[in-house]
PDB file of C-alpha atoms in Angstrom:
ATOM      1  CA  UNK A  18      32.826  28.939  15.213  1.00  0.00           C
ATOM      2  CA  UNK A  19      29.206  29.724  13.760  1.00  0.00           C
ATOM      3  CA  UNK A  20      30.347  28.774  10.644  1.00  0.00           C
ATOM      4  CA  UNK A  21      31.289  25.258  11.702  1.00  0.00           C
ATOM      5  CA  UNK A  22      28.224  24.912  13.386  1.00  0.00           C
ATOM      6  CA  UNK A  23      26.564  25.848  10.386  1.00  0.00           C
ATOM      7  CA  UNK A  24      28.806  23.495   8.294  1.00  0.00           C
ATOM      8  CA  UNK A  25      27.838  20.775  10.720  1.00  0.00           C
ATOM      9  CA  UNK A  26      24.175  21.353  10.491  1.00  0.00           C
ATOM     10  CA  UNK A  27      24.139  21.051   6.642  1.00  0.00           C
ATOM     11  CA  UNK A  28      26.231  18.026   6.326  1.00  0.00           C
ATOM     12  CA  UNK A  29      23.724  16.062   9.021  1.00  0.00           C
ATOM     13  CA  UNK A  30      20.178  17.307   6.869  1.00  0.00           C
ATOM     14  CA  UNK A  31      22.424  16.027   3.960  1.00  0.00           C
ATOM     15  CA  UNK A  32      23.359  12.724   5.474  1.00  0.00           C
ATOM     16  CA  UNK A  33      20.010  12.282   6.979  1.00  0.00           C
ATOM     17  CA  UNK A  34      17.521  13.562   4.489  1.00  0.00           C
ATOM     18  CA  UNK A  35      17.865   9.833   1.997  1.00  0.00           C
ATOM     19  CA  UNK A  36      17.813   7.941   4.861  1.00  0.00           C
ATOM     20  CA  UNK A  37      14.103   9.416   5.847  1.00  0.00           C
ATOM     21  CA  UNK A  38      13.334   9.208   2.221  1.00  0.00           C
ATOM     22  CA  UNK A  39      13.822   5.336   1.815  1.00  0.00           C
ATOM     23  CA  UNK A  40      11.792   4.956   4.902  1.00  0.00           C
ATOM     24  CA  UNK A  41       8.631   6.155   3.885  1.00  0.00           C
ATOM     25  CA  UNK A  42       7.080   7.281   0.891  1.00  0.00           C
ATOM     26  CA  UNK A  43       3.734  10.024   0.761  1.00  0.00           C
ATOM     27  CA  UNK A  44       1.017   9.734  -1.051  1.00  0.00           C
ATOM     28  CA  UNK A  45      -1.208  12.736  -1.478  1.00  0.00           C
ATOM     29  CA  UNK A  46      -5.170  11.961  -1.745  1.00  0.00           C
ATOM     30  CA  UNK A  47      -7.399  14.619  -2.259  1.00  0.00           C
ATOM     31  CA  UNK A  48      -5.891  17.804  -0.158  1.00  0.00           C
ATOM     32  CA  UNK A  49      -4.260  15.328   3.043  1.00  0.00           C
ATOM     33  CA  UNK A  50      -1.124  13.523   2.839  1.00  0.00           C
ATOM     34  CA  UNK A  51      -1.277   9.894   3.489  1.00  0.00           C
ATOM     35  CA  UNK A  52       1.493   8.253   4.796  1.00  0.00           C
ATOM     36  CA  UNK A  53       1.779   4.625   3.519  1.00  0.00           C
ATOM     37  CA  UNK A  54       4.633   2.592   3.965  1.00  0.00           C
ATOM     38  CA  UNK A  55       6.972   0.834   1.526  1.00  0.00           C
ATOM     39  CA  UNK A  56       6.443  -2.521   1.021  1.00  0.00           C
ATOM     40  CA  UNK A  57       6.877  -5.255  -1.664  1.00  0.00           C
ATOM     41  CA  UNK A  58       3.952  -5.712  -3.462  1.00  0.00           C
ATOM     42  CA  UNK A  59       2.752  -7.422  -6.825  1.00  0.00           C
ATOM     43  CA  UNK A  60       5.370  -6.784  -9.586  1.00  0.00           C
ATOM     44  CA  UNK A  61       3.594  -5.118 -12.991  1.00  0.00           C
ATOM     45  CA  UNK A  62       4.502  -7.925 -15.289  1.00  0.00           C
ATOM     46  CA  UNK A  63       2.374 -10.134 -12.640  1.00  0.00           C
ATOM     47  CA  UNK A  64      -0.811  -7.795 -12.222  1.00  0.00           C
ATOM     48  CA  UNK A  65      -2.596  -9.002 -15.340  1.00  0.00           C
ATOM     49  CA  UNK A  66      -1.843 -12.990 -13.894  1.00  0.00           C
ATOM     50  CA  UNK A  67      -2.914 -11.678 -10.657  1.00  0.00           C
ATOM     51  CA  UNK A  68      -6.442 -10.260 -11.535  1.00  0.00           C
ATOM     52  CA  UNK A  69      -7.231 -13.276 -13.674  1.00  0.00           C
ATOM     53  CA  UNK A  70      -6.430 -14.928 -10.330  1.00  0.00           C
ATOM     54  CA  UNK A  71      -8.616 -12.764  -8.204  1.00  0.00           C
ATOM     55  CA  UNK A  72     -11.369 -13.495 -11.189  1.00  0.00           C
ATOM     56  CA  UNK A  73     -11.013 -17.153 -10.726  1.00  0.00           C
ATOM     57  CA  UNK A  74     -11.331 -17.002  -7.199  1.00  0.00           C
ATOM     58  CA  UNK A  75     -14.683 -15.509  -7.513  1.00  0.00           C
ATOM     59  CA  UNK A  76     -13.547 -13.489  -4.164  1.00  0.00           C
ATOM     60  CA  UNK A  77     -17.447 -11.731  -3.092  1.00  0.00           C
ATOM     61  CA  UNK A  78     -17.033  -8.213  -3.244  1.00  0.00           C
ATOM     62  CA  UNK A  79     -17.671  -5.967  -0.248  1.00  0.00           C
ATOM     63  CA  UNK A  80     -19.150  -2.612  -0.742  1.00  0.00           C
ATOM     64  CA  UNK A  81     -18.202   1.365   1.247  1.00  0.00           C
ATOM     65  CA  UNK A  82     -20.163   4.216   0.654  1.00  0.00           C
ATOM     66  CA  UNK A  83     -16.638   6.126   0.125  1.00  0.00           C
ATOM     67  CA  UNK A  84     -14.414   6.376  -2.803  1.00  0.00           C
ATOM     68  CA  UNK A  85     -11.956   3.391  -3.074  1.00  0.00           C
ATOM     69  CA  UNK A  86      -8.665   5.312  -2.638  1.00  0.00           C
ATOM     70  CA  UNK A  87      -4.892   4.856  -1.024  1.00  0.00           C
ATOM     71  CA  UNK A  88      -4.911   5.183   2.305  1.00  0.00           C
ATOM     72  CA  UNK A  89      -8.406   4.571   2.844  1.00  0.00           C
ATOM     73  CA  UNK A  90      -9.172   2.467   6.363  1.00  0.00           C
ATOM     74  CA  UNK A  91     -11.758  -0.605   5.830  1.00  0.00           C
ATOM     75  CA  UNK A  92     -14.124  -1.266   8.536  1.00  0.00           C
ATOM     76  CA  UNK A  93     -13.307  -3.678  11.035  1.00  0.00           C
ATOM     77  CA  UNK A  94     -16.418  -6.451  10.043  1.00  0.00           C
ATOM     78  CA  UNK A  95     -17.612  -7.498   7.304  1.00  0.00           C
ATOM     79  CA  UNK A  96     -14.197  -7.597   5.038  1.00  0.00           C
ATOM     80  CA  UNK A  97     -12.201 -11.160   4.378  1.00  0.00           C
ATOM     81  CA  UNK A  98      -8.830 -10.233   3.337  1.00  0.00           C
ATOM     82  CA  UNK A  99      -6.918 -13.357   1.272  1.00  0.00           C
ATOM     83  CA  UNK A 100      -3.250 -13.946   1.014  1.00  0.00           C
ATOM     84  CA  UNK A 101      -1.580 -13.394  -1.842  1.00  0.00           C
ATOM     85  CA  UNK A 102       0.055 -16.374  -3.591  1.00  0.00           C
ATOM     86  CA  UNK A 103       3.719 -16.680  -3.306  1.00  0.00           C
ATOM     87  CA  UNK A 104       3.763 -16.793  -7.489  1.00  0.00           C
ATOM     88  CA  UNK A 105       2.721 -13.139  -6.996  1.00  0.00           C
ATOM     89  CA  UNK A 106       5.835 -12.385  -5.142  1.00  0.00           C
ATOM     90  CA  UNK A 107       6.531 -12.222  -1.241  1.00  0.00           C
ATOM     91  CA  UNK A 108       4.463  -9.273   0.296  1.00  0.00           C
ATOM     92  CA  UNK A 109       3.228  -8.974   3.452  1.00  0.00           C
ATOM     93  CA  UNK A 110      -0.021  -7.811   2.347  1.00  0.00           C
ATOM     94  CA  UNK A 111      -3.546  -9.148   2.101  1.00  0.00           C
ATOM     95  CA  UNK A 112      -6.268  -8.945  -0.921  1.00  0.00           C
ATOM     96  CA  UNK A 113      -9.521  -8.391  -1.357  1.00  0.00           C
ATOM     97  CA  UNK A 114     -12.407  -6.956  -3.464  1.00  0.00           C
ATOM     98  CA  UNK A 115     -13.670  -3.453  -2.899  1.00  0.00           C
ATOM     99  CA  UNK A 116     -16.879  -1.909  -4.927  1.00  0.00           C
ATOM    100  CA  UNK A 117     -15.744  -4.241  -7.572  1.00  0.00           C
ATOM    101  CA  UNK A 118     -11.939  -3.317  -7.559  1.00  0.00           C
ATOM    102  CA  UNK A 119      -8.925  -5.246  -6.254  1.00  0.00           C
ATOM    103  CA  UNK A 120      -7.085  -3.915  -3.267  1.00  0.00           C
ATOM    104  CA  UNK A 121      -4.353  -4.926  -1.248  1.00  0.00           C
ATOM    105  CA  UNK A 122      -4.211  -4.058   2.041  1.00  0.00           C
ATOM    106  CA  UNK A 123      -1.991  -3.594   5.167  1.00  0.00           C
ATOM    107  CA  UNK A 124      -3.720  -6.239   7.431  1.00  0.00           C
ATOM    108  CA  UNK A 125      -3.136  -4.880  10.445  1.00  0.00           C
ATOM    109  CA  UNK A 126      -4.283  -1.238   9.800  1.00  0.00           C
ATOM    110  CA  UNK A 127      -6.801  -2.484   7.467  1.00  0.00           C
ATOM    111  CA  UNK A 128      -5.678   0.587   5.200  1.00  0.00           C
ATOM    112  CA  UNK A 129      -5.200   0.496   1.481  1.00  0.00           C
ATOM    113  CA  UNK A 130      -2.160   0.260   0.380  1.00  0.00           C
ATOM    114  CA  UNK A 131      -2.263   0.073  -3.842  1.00  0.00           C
ATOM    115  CA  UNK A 132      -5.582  -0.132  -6.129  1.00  0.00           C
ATOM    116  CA  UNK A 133      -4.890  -2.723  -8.336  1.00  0.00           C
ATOM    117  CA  UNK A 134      -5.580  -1.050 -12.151  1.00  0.00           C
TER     118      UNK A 134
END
C-alpha cells in the first residue's frame, strides 16, 4: 500500500513539475529571485531595427537613482511608457527609456521585464 502511495506521489511531481515550469520562468537579481512572467517580446533579429526605432523616436529619457535591472518596479509618475509597433512582433508590453537604456515593461506592474542590449 505505501508503496503505491509512494508510486502515486512521484508520478504527480513528474506530471506536474513541466507544467509549473512553462508557467513561469525566475530570474535571479542580485541575491532575490524575481519572478517575471513569460511573455512574447521583441524577437533578436528585430532588436537592432527596434533601437534604431526607439532612436528615431527621440523617446526623453527618465532617470532612477537605482540600477536599471529585471524586475525592477518604476515609479508610478513621471514615466510615459509607448507601445511597441506591431513590426516588432505582438507583445503585450510597453517601452520606454531608462538612464539612457531601453526597457520594456509590464504596464500594469510597471516592472521591468527585459533590458534591451
Amino acid at each position: 500500500m505505501r508503496n503505491r502511495i509512494l508510486a502515486l506521489a512521484a508520478l504527480a511531481a513528474w506530471i506536474g513539475s513541466p507544467l509549473a515550469a512553462q508557467a513561469q520562468s525566475s530570474v535571479t537579481v542580485g541575491r532575490a529571485p524575481v519572478v517575471v512572467e513569460s511573455g512574447p517580446t521583441i524577437a533578436v533579429e528585430q532588436r537592432p531595427a527596434f533601437r534604431d526605432y526607439v532612436v528615431e523616436q527621440r523617446v526623453p529619457a527618465f532617470r532612477i537613482p537605482d540600477r536599471v535591472v529585471v524586475g525592477a518596479t518604476l515609479p508610478e509618475s513621471g514615466v510615459t511608457y509607448y507601445d511597441v509597433p506591431q513590426r516588432f512582433g505582438a507583445t503585450t508590453y510597453r517601452y520606454t527609456v531608462v538612464n539612457g537604456e531601453t526597457v520594456l515593461v509590464e504596464p500594469r506592474s510597471r516592472r521591468i521585464v527585459e533590458v534591451m542590449d
